[in-house]
Amino acid sequence: MADAEDAAAIERYFASLGRKPSEAEIRSIAQLWSEHCRHRTFRGRVVGPDGTLLADDLLSTFIGSVSSAPWVISSLRDNAGIVEFTRGYGIAVKVETHNHPSAVEPFGGAATGVGGVIRDVLAVWADPVALTDVLCFGPPDSPAPHGALSPRRVMDGVISGIGYYGNNVGVPTLAGAVVFDGGYLGTPLVYAGCVGLVPPDGYSKDPRPGDVLVLVGNRTGRDGIAGATFASSALSGDIKSLRPAVQIPDPLVEEGLIRLISAVRDARAATGVTDLGGGGLVVAAAEMAHEAHAGCELILDEVPLREDLEPWEILVSESQERMLLSARPEEAGSLMALARHEGLEAAIIGNLTDSRRFRALHHGVPVVDVDMDFLFHPPRLTRTSVPRVTEPEDEPLLDDPRDPGGELLHLLSSPNVSSREGVLRTYDLGVRGNTVVYPVEDPSGGHNDAAVIKPLDDSWEGIAISVGLRPRYSRLSPYWMAASSIDEAMRNNSAVGGRRISLLDNFAWGSPERPEEMWSLLEALRACRDFASGFGAPFVSGKDSLYNESEYGPVLPTLLITAVGVIPDVRRALTSGLKSPGDSVYVIGVTRAEMGGSEYFEMKGIRGGSVPKVRIDESRSAMECIVHAIDQGLLAASHDVSDGGIAVTAAEMAISGHVGLELDLGRVPSEGTSREYQLLFSESNGRFLVEARAGADEELEDLMRSVGCRFSRVGSVVREGRLVIRGDRDVDLGLEELEDAWRRAPW
């Protein structure tokens, strides 16, 4: 169990019953009370070093307070968030982490992460339409940490596992990122996301006492035993001993589950549905009963098994591709027939009761008999927050490089900037035929800021999917790291035409029992509240993954922000590649001397500096300007400015479009810059580099003035295949040089 307080609470409870707990009860409580399932830190209190209360219920205070908007259908309460799309359809979205399993068995850990998040979307009656993946590894050429796998082996296995599952199940993997940093040695992060479409009136749940519980999908085995408690503790020792906690993937069964859930939804053959994820059957059944304000009784002898299992193993196994449905008794036959039609095994394994107790029987003997309120109200945790020493924020002032072009080539070939095509081409990006804006462009292999899909055959309306994460900034300021991640995710979405954006938060942190880790988590949560409110973008779903630690210490605090927007007409969606020689190129937004955490400073071995801030009014105006300009047909290309600054952004646009670009560095809107390397490589937030359509300059400039954003015409697209950036020392590089450097990726 978590600690002595938990053990004492269990002892008191069973003493009041006049008996000792069974092994199945202890194991079940461990799953239900785990950090993974109950989010106990996020539901707990935080005090300062002197005991002063700093926050009470972090989830409600910081995320729940910014989780509503007119277009939100369901937020923070079901397996996935749901927002309005069009004509009664909803967009369901969820992102999960599968960090510990992927560190132990990369292929299976990543593959089952994809399968699990698909089932989260199925559990709100949605049809999966797109997948996302964000991956964080140690430096690719680092040796294996003691007792663990090397970053390269983890990376290769994870990428293969994601492609294997997504390609076989027939859902395109469209948005994501790959980040390398020493802060992930021994603790890789694997975020798997899914976007689904809910048909009109499709989201309905009404489980009640008397409903039968039907288990469908794979048989239950010994894989994934106690995975929720495994995911709620630090990795230690030889990871080979942890492999039984990793589940086994079967995407072909999952494909059958996708069809089944759609058919059950359309036939109204069930009253409720949930997936069997963390904690297995005991968590799924207990949470369904809790949602129905009911109890439940499980007959473990009816659970289809792959092998002989102890009762507690049946309850906590996390064998994959299983879902639990509730149905009125008179509808159970129809549900079972639909399962048989898909070739899936289904069994009635119990029912919901009006007892408010969780009971599980094996051979007619109760092995679990516990009050529901006890299961869902573990002792509240109190964590202590103590500010940690961060890197100095004084901005070091360097001399301008003698060869800025050489510096740009070095950045383009760095692991965090170089081409991701080698990863993206392993995924089926066009399966289902709904992809409009791909993450990688043909034939150049250039990257777009977001993916766009058109999920309805009879509508031009689309969904824009993007991500943002700036983990390196957390060494300087967890607050501005979180703010920058939100800003980046929203800018990426706006760059293709997305608007009415909804957000998801996924926190990956070390042990919250470390006061300095708790402080950084609190800082990031404050930023989530402040900037979601400032941008008017609600959080609709999320997940926290804590205890990401190894012998190297806690993981680099990482917040992934996923953004989902809508596009009225996908035919206007924009890509990042430059299009036509002669077109004007503009910078929107202000460049500042904010080099802290940048790729340039990392290349120079500098860990301090001023971290980029987010100025809500500036960023909001820039995004509004981009969206209006796209709607009015004024832009030919758009790219957000992030890793590597304006110089890298310009190079990426030229590579993607296979045309040249000339820029004047002296025209870039700036504040507080005194060196050209700051103008070239600063990662200040709120900026875009855009190409105006021929003849649209005047109208575009009028629009930008009316919206109130800072801008400047800084150059033009040219026919000659070169990138030229005029300054005190010019950058003058051919496209072949740029592309050769950019393609030196670690895949």
XYZ file of C-alpha atoms in Angstrom:
747
model
C 0.000 0.000 0.000
C 0.983 3.637 -0.290
C 2.014 4.239 3.338
C 1.289 3.570 6.990
C -1.800 5.791 6.934
C -3.355 3.631 4.220
C -2.491 0.464 6.093
C -4.024 1.859 9.272
C -7.221 2.838 7.438
C -7.555 -0.682 6.033
C -6.890 -2.224 9.415
C -9.567 -0.046 11.070
C -12.106 -0.823 8.361
C -11.752 -4.579 8.563
C -11.620 -4.463 12.366
C -15.048 -2.819 12.219
C -16.212 -5.825 10.172
C -14.729 -8.208 12.729
C -12.464 -9.995 10.254
C -9.162 -9.797 8.388
C -9.036 -8.833 4.709
C -8.565 -11.501 2.060
C -5.661 -11.341 -0.355
C -8.100 -10.431 -3.126
C -9.377 -7.511 -1.043
C -5.886 -6.228 -0.296
C -4.915 -6.461 -3.971
C -8.151 -4.796 -5.092
C -7.779 -1.909 -2.672
C -4.170 -1.444 -3.777
C -5.317 -0.925 -7.372
C -8.243 1.338 -6.550
C -6.183 3.449 -4.158
C -3.152 3.698 -6.436
C -1.923 7.068 -7.653
C -2.612 5.867 -11.191
C -6.325 5.236 -10.556
C -7.309 7.718 -7.848
C -4.973 10.635 -8.686
C -4.425 11.075 -4.989
C -1.831 13.826 -5.252
C -4.052 15.841 -7.585
C -6.992 15.260 -5.217
C -4.979 16.040 -2.103
C -3.689 19.056 -0.208
C -0.411 20.907 -0.614
C 1.246 22.822 2.208
C 4.325 24.991 2.387
C 7.393 24.212 4.531
C 5.728 25.944 7.493
C 2.498 23.986 7.090
C 0.551 26.818 5.430
C -2.139 25.459 3.093
C -1.216 26.313 -0.502
C -3.872 24.348 -2.378
C -6.716 21.962 -1.629
C -7.682 19.546 -4.417
C -5.311 20.515 -7.206
C -7.479 19.049 -9.948
C -10.523 21.138 -9.048
C -8.567 24.268 -8.177
C -6.330 24.510 -11.210
C -7.786 22.353 -14.003
C -11.456 21.997 -13.107
C -11.790 25.773 -12.778
C -10.949 26.163 -16.501
C -12.802 23.155 -17.925
C -16.000 24.691 -19.244
C -16.968 26.517 -22.430
C -20.152 26.711 -24.537
C -18.859 23.961 -26.857
C -17.840 21.496 -24.107
C -20.131 18.451 -23.788
C -18.185 16.491 -21.168
C -14.945 17.355 -19.394
C -12.779 15.684 -16.752
C -15.368 13.092 -15.732
C -15.401 10.239 -18.249
C -12.815 8.154 -20.065
C -12.409 10.940 -22.648
C -13.422 14.582 -23.024
C -16.090 15.497 -25.587
C -16.600 18.813 -27.390
C -19.035 19.881 -30.082
C -18.066 19.409 -33.710
C -20.934 20.060 -36.140
C -24.543 18.998 -36.785
C -24.807 17.239 -33.453
C -21.545 15.321 -33.777
C -19.021 15.455 -30.969
C -15.229 15.155 -30.879
C -13.931 12.782 -28.217
C -10.297 13.048 -27.198
C -7.990 11.407 -24.681
C -4.224 11.174 -24.143
C -2.666 8.576 -21.847
C 0.877 7.786 -20.722
C 2.523 4.371 -20.876
C 5.912 5.297 -19.433
C 6.880 2.478 -17.099
C 5.714 -0.322 -19.440
C 7.628 1.240 -22.330
C 10.806 1.482 -20.250
C 10.549 -2.222 -19.411
C 9.347 -3.635 -22.749
C 9.315 -0.826 -25.333
C 7.420 -2.538 -28.165
C 4.664 -4.001 -26.020
C 4.495 -1.007 -23.686
C 3.977 1.466 -26.525
C 1.607 -0.785 -28.473
C -0.645 -1.395 -25.476
C -0.591 2.336 -24.742
C -2.128 2.916 -28.174
C -4.684 0.164 -27.634
C -5.638 1.490 -24.223
C -6.260 5.042 -25.367
C -8.373 3.807 -28.292
C -10.557 1.987 -25.775
C -10.822 5.175 -23.697
C -12.431 6.820 -26.719
C -14.607 3.770 -27.374
C -15.772 4.074 -23.764
C -17.613 7.311 -24.627
C -19.210 5.594 -27.642
C -16.929 7.331 -30.157
C -15.514 5.984 -33.426
C -11.692 6.436 -33.428
C -10.518 8.645 -36.302
C -6.925 9.644 -35.435
C -4.041 8.812 -33.115
C -1.272 10.951 -31.639
C 2.066 10.036 -30.111
C 4.610 12.132 -28.228
C 7.872 10.444 -27.241
C 10.645 11.580 -24.893
C 13.963 9.700 -24.763
C 17.456 10.098 -23.410
C 20.133 11.190 -25.907
C 20.034 8.526 -28.641
C 23.701 7.560 -28.421
C 23.833 7.329 -24.625
C 24.804 3.952 -23.135
C 22.224 1.874 -21.305
C 21.659 2.973 -17.709
C 22.427 0.311 -15.099
C 19.725 -2.348 -15.161
C 17.804 -0.587 -17.949
C 17.633 -0.454 -21.736
C 19.597 2.020 -23.840
C 17.710 5.076 -25.162
C 18.155 3.835 -28.732
C 16.719 0.415 -27.946
C 13.784 2.031 -26.153
C 13.260 4.438 -29.048
C 13.343 1.744 -31.731
C 10.970 -0.502 -29.806
C 8.502 2.259 -28.977
C 8.303 3.555 -32.553
C 7.833 0.009 -33.867
C 5.136 -0.734 -31.288
C 3.148 2.383 -32.139
C 3.289 1.662 -35.863
C 2.419 -1.995 -35.371
C -0.710 -1.274 -33.372
C -2.012 1.790 -35.210
C -1.385 0.348 -38.673
C -3.027 -2.988 -37.860
C -6.043 -1.500 -36.137
C -6.584 0.890 -39.047
C -6.441 4.311 -37.371
C -3.953 6.915 -38.698
C -1.216 8.294 -36.408
C -1.174 11.963 -37.327
C 0.191 14.312 -34.651
C 3.032 14.142 -32.192
C 6.618 14.996 -31.337
C 9.931 13.391 -30.379
C 12.139 15.009 -27.715
C 15.622 14.016 -26.569
C 17.155 15.111 -23.272
C 19.390 13.690 -20.572
C 16.481 14.173 -18.192
C 14.806 11.113 -19.731
C 17.676 8.663 -19.164
C 16.134 5.677 -17.418
C 12.677 7.291 -17.518
C 11.392 7.554 -21.107
C 7.965 9.068 -21.619
C 5.401 7.685 -24.053
C 2.190 9.652 -24.566
C -0.505 7.988 -26.686
C -3.604 9.889 -27.776
C -6.794 9.194 -29.694
C -9.427 11.415 -31.297
C -12.872 10.005 -31.997
C -16.183 11.062 -33.481
C -19.389 10.726 -31.475
C -22.551 10.624 -33.653
C -25.588 12.762 -32.765
C -27.191 11.516 -29.543
C -24.498 8.841 -29.368
C -23.138 9.798 -25.949
C -25.512 8.298 -23.415
C -24.867 6.348 -20.235
C -27.516 5.101 -17.826
C -26.263 2.084 -15.842
C -28.628 1.104 -13.017
C -28.945 -1.546 -10.298
C -30.205 -4.737 -11.916
C -28.160 -4.294 -15.093
C -25.996 -7.242 -16.043
C -22.250 -6.809 -16.580
C -20.871 -8.212 -19.839
C -17.142 -8.710 -20.414
C -16.113 -8.750 -24.089
C -12.843 -9.204 -25.953
C -9.735 -11.142 -25.061
C -9.528 -13.784 -22.385
C -7.955 -12.844 -19.065
C -4.395 -13.981 -18.406
C -1.458 -13.327 -16.138
C -0.002 -10.440 -18.199
C -0.212 -6.952 -16.770
C -0.796 -8.131 -13.204
C -1.070 -5.128 -10.858
C -0.088 -2.671 -13.589
C -1.710 0.288 -11.800
C 0.470 -0.089 -8.708
C 3.493 -0.720 -10.968
C 2.775 2.602 -12.725
C 2.470 4.373 -9.344
C 6.002 3.668 -8.143
C 9.526 4.530 -9.230
C 11.487 2.217 -11.527
C 14.310 0.502 -9.668
C 16.541 -2.534 -9.939
C 16.722 -4.846 -12.924
C 13.767 -4.065 -15.207
C 13.681 -7.639 -16.530
C 11.901 -8.663 -13.337
C 9.112 -6.185 -14.133
C 8.135 -7.631 -17.522
C 5.093 -9.543 -16.155
C 3.539 -6.142 -15.358
C 3.564 -5.243 -19.089
C 0.526 -6.270 -21.124
C 0.453 -8.135 -24.461
C -1.054 -6.278 -27.478
C -3.508 -7.732 -30.008
C -4.670 -5.051 -32.462
C -6.817 -7.423 -34.511
C -9.052 -8.085 -31.505
C -9.144 -4.338 -30.916
C -10.395 -3.821 -34.465
C -13.296 -6.129 -33.651
C -13.995 -4.171 -30.466
C -14.169 -0.930 -32.467
C -16.834 -2.388 -34.733
C -18.687 -3.967 -31.815
C -18.914 -0.799 -29.717
C -20.215 1.120 -32.732
C -22.863 -1.541 -33.361
C -23.888 -1.721 -29.685
C -24.186 2.070 -29.554
C -26.333 2.235 -32.671
C -28.555 -0.614 -31.462
C -28.906 0.888 -27.962
C -28.041 -2.572 -26.649
C -26.089 -1.368 -23.583
C -26.540 1.222 -20.846
C -22.874 1.792 -20.090
C -19.372 0.980 -21.245
C -15.834 1.281 -19.933
C -12.467 -0.176 -20.810
C -10.401 -2.529 -18.690
C -7.261 -0.487 -18.271
C -5.230 0.331 -15.165
C -6.268 -1.957 -12.304
C -8.141 -4.384 -14.534
C -11.583 -5.795 -13.835
C -11.845 -4.617 -10.246
C -11.342 -0.971 -11.215
C -13.604 -1.122 -14.285
C -16.486 -2.798 -12.429
C -16.142 -0.650 -9.318
C -16.042 2.590 -11.314
C -19.083 1.580 -13.369
C -20.991 0.772 -10.165
C -19.847 4.015 -8.584
C -21.078 5.975 -11.617
C -24.465 4.270 -11.249
C -24.602 5.016 -7.478
C -24.846 1.264 -7.065
C -22.916 -1.761 -5.923
C -21.902 -4.770 -7.954
C -21.448 -8.516 -7.670
C -18.970 -10.355 -9.857
C -18.950 -14.101 -10.474
C -15.278 -14.721 -11.184
C -15.959 -18.272 -12.378
C -17.702 -16.733 -15.442
C -14.666 -14.693 -16.542
C -13.104 -16.356 -19.629
C -9.493 -17.265 -18.767
C -6.395 -18.108 -20.796
C -4.886 -20.021 -17.881
C -5.645 -20.979 -14.289
C -5.629 -17.851 -12.132
C -6.081 -17.061 -8.484
C -9.179 -14.931 -7.713
C -7.081 -11.860 -7.035
C -5.251 -12.319 -10.345
C -8.563 -12.388 -12.217
C -9.522 -9.116 -10.567
C -6.308 -7.153 -11.180
C -5.022 -8.621 -14.460
C -4.628 -5.971 -17.167
C -4.882 -8.308 -20.140
C -5.606 -6.091 -23.108
C -8.467 -5.663 -25.608
C -11.216 -6.142 -23.013
C -14.227 -3.928 -22.321
C -16.999 -4.064 -19.757
C -20.575 -3.158 -20.694
C -23.747 -2.873 -18.641
C -27.097 -3.830 -20.142
C -30.694 -4.285 -19.102
C -31.254 -8.029 -18.642
C -33.671 -8.145 -21.555
C -31.037 -6.587 -23.891
C -28.173 -8.888 -22.883
C -29.033 -11.424 -25.591
C -28.787 -8.783 -28.308
C -25.446 -7.575 -26.977
C -24.053 -11.118 -26.886
C -25.261 -11.740 -30.443
C -23.485 -8.598 -31.676
C -20.280 -9.797 -30.032
C -20.582 -13.212 -31.668
C -21.092 -11.509 -35.038
C -17.674 -9.846 -34.611
C -16.080 -13.109 -33.520
C -15.524 -11.803 -30.002
C -15.966 -13.776 -26.832
C -18.521 -12.313 -24.406
C -19.689 -13.441 -20.990
C -22.134 -12.190 -18.375
C -19.915 -12.001 -15.288
C -22.173 -10.290 -12.756
C -24.583 -7.448 -12.229
C -25.047 -4.052 -10.652
C -26.824 -4.127 -7.295
C -28.528 -1.676 -4.954
C -26.343 -2.794 -2.024
C -23.599 -0.153 -2.366
C -21.094 -2.973 -1.844
C -18.467 -4.443 -4.133
C -18.628 -8.228 -4.002
C -16.676 -10.831 -5.962
C -17.417 -14.543 -5.651
C -15.236 -17.489 -6.629
C -16.698 -21.007 -6.484
C -19.621 -19.472 -4.632
C -17.425 -18.040 -1.867
C -17.038 -14.241 -1.423
C -13.394 -13.269 -1.931
C -14.151 -9.526 -1.894
C -16.941 -7.885 0.074
C -16.212 -4.217 0.661
C -18.267 -1.049 1.025
C -18.158 1.125 -2.116
C -17.644 4.323 -0.127
C -14.555 2.833 1.493
C -13.124 1.870 -1.905
C -13.597 5.349 -3.333
C -12.478 7.429 -0.360
C -8.891 6.578 0.530
C -7.139 8.781 3.103
C -6.415 12.195 1.632
C -2.758 12.916 1.053
C -0.966 16.060 2.138
C 2.121 16.945 0.141
C 4.761 19.539 0.989
C 5.967 22.124 -1.515
C 9.418 23.708 -1.219
C 10.813 25.892 -4.030
C 13.808 24.306 -5.691
C 16.909 26.058 -6.896
C 16.536 26.693 -10.626
C 19.100 27.659 -13.215
C 19.961 31.385 -13.179
C 17.650 33.487 -15.337
C 20.212 36.208 -16.038
C 20.606 36.242 -19.807
C 24.259 35.544 -20.766
C 25.365 37.811 -23.561
C 27.457 36.025 -26.172
C 29.357 37.311 -29.147
C 27.626 36.860 -32.469
C 28.919 33.781 -34.311
C 31.487 34.283 -37.037
C 29.562 31.803 -39.209
C 25.828 32.010 -38.476
C 25.154 29.694 -41.398
C 27.307 27.012 -39.835
C 25.434 27.447 -36.544
C 22.143 27.010 -38.397
C 23.356 23.804 -40.048
C 24.454 22.500 -36.649
C 21.009 23.222 -35.209
C 19.212 21.619 -38.143
C 21.134 18.385 -37.586
C 20.560 18.320 -33.815
C 18.281 15.533 -32.505
C 15.495 17.885 -31.398
C 15.320 19.832 -34.676
C 16.175 17.326 -37.386
C 13.646 15.587 -39.638
C 11.038 13.272 -38.108
C 10.223 11.725 -41.474
C 11.960 8.493 -40.510
C 9.438 8.072 -37.693
C 6.372 9.351 -39.508
C 6.827 7.123 -42.568
C 6.512 4.035 -40.367
C 2.911 5.030 -39.596
C -0.021 4.737 -41.980
C -0.951 8.413 -42.214
C -3.771 8.103 -44.733
C -5.711 5.014 -43.669
C -9.497 5.688 -43.656
C -9.019 8.406 -46.293
C -9.840 11.337 -43.985
C -6.446 13.049 -43.745
C -6.327 16.505 -45.310
C -3.154 18.019 -43.830
C -0.549 15.354 -43.179
C 2.161 15.717 -40.534
C 4.726 15.189 -43.307
C 4.425 16.696 -46.799
C 5.037 14.882 -50.047
C 7.442 14.757 -51.736
C 9.720 16.982 -49.636
C 9.187 15.326 -46.274
C 8.705 18.722 -44.643
C 6.634 18.938 -41.473
C 3.381 20.737 -40.768
C 2.437 22.269 -37.438
C -0.770 20.265 -37.031
C -2.770 17.547 -38.733
C -6.222 18.131 -40.204
C -8.833 15.451 -40.828
C -12.209 15.551 -42.569
C -14.196 12.886 -40.711
C -17.594 13.343 -42.412
C -18.115 12.411 -46.056
C -20.826 15.024 -46.600
C -19.166 18.013 -44.901
C -16.059 20.126 -45.504
C -15.692 20.822 -41.793
C -12.574 19.418 -40.187
C -10.669 18.772 -36.979
C -7.192 20.191 -36.328
C -4.936 18.254 -33.937
C -1.691 19.637 -32.515
C 0.651 19.314 -29.551
C 2.967 21.539 -27.548
C 5.694 20.750 -25.019
C 8.734 22.725 -23.885
C 10.251 20.481 -21.182
C 13.701 22.012 -21.183
C 12.217 25.272 -19.915
C 11.231 23.535 -16.679
C 14.848 23.712 -15.518
C 14.455 27.491 -15.481
C 10.774 27.951 -14.643
C 8.091 25.260 -14.461
C 5.501 28.034 -14.681
C 6.751 29.422 -17.995
C 7.409 25.911 -19.268
C 3.717 25.133 -18.879
C 2.642 28.484 -20.309
C 4.919 28.013 -23.322
C 3.568 24.497 -23.922
C 0.016 25.859 -24.046
C 1.064 28.703 -26.336
C 2.887 26.330 -28.704
C 0.013 23.829 -28.931
C -2.449 26.610 -29.733
C -0.136 28.307 -32.244
C 0.413 25.013 -34.030
C -3.346 24.571 -34.275
C -3.918 28.119 -35.495
C -1.168 27.761 -38.111
C -3.332 25.349 -40.123
C -6.585 27.236 -39.495
C -7.843 25.718 -36.233
C -10.020 27.721 -33.869
C -12.381 27.149 -30.898
C -9.556 25.182 -29.341
C -9.892 22.724 -26.456
C -6.922 21.441 -24.452
C -5.692 18.287 -22.740
C -3.005 18.215 -20.055
C -0.645 15.308 -19.426
C 1.790 15.731 -16.553
C 4.844 13.445 -16.244
C 6.727 14.161 -13.029
C 8.942 12.537 -10.448
C 7.860 11.600 -6.952
C 5.415 14.111 -5.420
C 6.871 13.093 -2.077
C 9.888 15.211 -2.987
C 8.980 18.768 -1.854
C 10.849 20.366 -4.771
C 8.996 18.160 -7.275
C 5.705 19.133 -5.665
C 6.651 22.799 -5.974
C 7.395 22.499 -9.685
C 4.119 20.622 -10.229
C 2.209 23.347 -8.414
C 3.884 26.012 -10.540
C 2.927 24.227 -13.760
C -0.670 23.838 -12.566
C -0.868 27.559 -11.807
C 0.191 28.304 -15.364
C -2.413 25.906 -16.753
C -5.160 27.772 -14.939
C -3.821 31.223 -15.815
C -3.270 30.657 -19.524
C -6.231 28.419 -20.275
C -8.357 31.160 -18.743
C -6.488 33.905 -20.589
C -6.803 32.172 -23.954
C -10.393 30.992 -23.366
C -9.351 27.404 -24.101
C -10.893 24.837 -21.723
C -9.194 21.711 -20.437
C -11.487 18.802 -21.296
C -9.343 15.814 -20.369
C -5.931 14.908 -19.037
C -3.827 12.532 -17.011
C -1.059 12.710 -14.450
C 1.838 10.253 -14.383
C 3.916 10.585 -11.227
C 6.825 8.626 -9.762
C 8.766 8.699 -13.031
C 12.147 8.097 -11.407
C 15.194 5.930 -11.915
C 18.703 5.710 -10.479
C 19.352 9.022 -12.280
C 16.682 10.697 -10.170
C 13.342 12.204 -11.211
C 12.407 12.674 -14.837
C 12.686 16.133 -16.379
C 9.282 17.638 -15.433
C 7.267 17.456 -18.632
C 3.829 18.777 -19.490
C 2.311 17.742 -22.801
C -0.499 19.953 -24.055
C -2.713 18.553 -26.810
C -4.944 20.985 -28.676
C -8.036 20.089 -30.692
C -9.628 22.749 -32.882
C -12.210 22.898 -35.626
C -11.949 24.222 -39.182
C -15.081 25.381 -41.043
C -13.666 24.412 -44.454
C -10.701 22.064 -44.780
C -10.098 23.296 -48.317
C -8.617 26.432 -46.729
C -6.355 24.557 -44.300
C -2.778 25.745 -44.609
C 0.554 23.927 -44.805
C 4.035 25.167 -43.896
C 5.934 24.791 -47.171
C 6.685 27.906 -49.205
C 4.721 28.043 -52.455
C 5.475 30.721 -55.058
C 8.543 32.827 -55.888
C 7.772 36.525 -55.578
C 5.410 36.133 -52.601
C 6.093 38.339 -49.594
C 7.094 36.814 -46.263
C 6.111 38.324 -42.902
C 7.053 37.795 -39.300
C 4.099 38.102 -36.926
C 4.992 38.634 -33.278
C 7.948 40.037 -31.349
C 11.396 38.497 -30.935
C 13.024 39.083 -27.554
C 16.302 38.233 -25.817
C 14.804 35.071 -24.335
C 17.396 32.397 -25.011
C 17.007 30.354 -21.824
C 16.224 26.705 -22.567
C 16.685 27.251 -26.306
C 18.214 24.801 -28.728
C 20.944 27.369 -29.407
C 21.965 27.645 -25.759
C 21.795 23.855 -25.417
C 24.169 23.593 -28.381
C 26.504 26.004 -26.572
C 26.257 24.095 -23.296
C 24.475 26.949 -21.506
C 21.716 25.933 -19.077
C 20.761 29.394 -17.715
C 19.188 32.404 -19.367
C 15.855 34.170 -19.619
C 13.087 31.662 -20.354
C 10.519 32.755 -22.990
C 7.424 34.317 -21.449
C 3.868 34.214 -22.795
C 2.142 37.546 -23.295
C -1.492 36.580 -23.646
C -2.664 39.635 -25.589
C 0.185 39.374 -28.103
C -0.210 35.650 -28.653
C -3.987 35.824 -28.880
C -3.803 38.632 -31.438
C -1.251 36.745 -33.529
C -3.385 33.584 -33.573
C -6.534 35.557 -34.356
C -4.733 37.258 -37.235
C -3.554 33.921 -38.676
C -7.026 32.365 -38.545
C -8.708 35.391 -40.151
C -6.041 35.562 -42.855
C -6.509 31.871 -43.658
C -10.289 32.281 -43.826
C -9.897 35.220 -46.208
C -7.434 33.379 -48.441
C -4.596 35.817 -47.780
C -1.882 33.304 -46.870
C -0.072 30.661 -48.891
C 1.969 29.169 -46.021
C 2.234 29.479 -42.270
C 4.660 28.094 -39.712
C 4.962 28.780 -35.997
C 8.373 29.892 -34.712
C 9.671 27.588 -31.978
C 12.736 25.277 -31.748
C 15.757 27.084 -33.200
C 13.939 30.371 -33.766
C 13.306 32.245 -36.998
C 16.382 30.821 -38.743
C 15.269 27.212 -38.301
C 11.663 28.076 -39.165
C 12.762 29.740 -42.403
C 14.943 26.756 -43.310
C 12.101 24.314 -42.659
C 9.689 26.295 -44.846
C 12.227 26.439 -47.682
C 13.030 22.720 -47.439
C 9.339 21.840 -47.384
C 8.499 24.010 -50.398
C 11.681 23.328 -52.415
C 12.050 27.049 -53.144
C 14.403 29.736 -51.898
C 13.853 32.479 -49.334
C 15.518 35.817 -48.690
C 15.041 37.601 -45.353
C 16.312 40.840 -43.828
C 17.124 40.264 -40.157
C 17.034 44.000 -39.469
C 13.289 44.090 -40.225
C 12.300 41.481 -37.612
C 10.075 43.054 -34.911
C 12.100 42.879 -31.697
C 12.466 44.181 -28.156
C 15.565 44.086 -25.971
C 17.769 42.279 -28.483
C 21.354 43.439 -28.871
C 22.853 40.553 -30.827
C 21.961 39.000 -34.155
C 22.075 35.459 -32.730
C 19.069 36.481 -30.599
C 17.116 37.535 -33.695
C 18.097 34.330 -35.481
C 17.664 31.732 -32.726
C 15.487 33.139 -29.918
C 12.437 30.982 -29.169
C 10.138 33.781 -28.006
C 6.502 32.718 -27.947
C 3.600 34.081 -29.970
C 5.339 34.243 -33.376
C 4.663 33.027 -36.914
C 6.507 33.182 -40.218
C 3.973 33.432 -43.047
C 3.893 33.696 -46.839
C 1.299 36.088 -48.273
C -0.514 35.089 -51.435
C 0.431 37.078 -54.512
C -1.334 40.439 -54.510
C -2.599 40.067 -50.930
C 0.067 42.144 -49.135
C -2.002 45.260 -48.620
C -5.102 43.413 -47.465
C -3.037 41.237 -45.117
C -1.296 44.264 -43.602
C -4.655 45.993 -43.079
C -5.923 42.887 -41.303
C -2.870 42.663 -39.058
C -3.201 46.324 -38.097
C -6.908 45.960 -37.357
C -6.295 42.957 -35.095
C -3.486 44.812 -33.351
C -0.616 42.347 -33.813
C 3.008 43.297 -34.359
C 4.304 42.376 -37.809
C 6.842 43.216 -40.472
C 7.472 42.261 -44.071
C 10.911 40.691 -43.769
C 11.553 39.214 -47.220
C 10.237 37.166 -50.084
C 10.179 33.738 -51.678
C 12.769 33.416 -54.463
C 13.234 30.999 -57.325
C 16.900 30.263 -56.629
C 17.222 27.368 -54.199
C 18.977 29.232 -51.395
C 18.196 30.563 -47.939
C 19.675 34.025 -47.514
C 19.268 35.928 -44.236
C 20.810 39.403 -44.453
C 22.575 40.698 -41.358
C 25.989 41.860 -40.196
C 27.133 38.382 -41.225
C 24.815 36.856 -43.796
C 23.433 33.355 -43.747
C 23.709 32.063 -47.329
C 23.047 28.359 -47.760
C 21.781 26.179 -50.580
C 18.709 24.020 -50.093
C 20.810 20.885 -50.552
C 23.071 21.915 -47.658
C 20.069 22.678 -45.480
C 18.294 19.459 -46.306
C 21.408 17.342 -45.874
C 21.889 18.723 -42.351
C 18.204 18.416 -41.486
C 18.071 14.776 -42.550
C 20.892 13.718 -40.196
C 18.295 12.353 -37.829
C 18.881 9.590 -35.271
C 16.401 7.083 -36.743
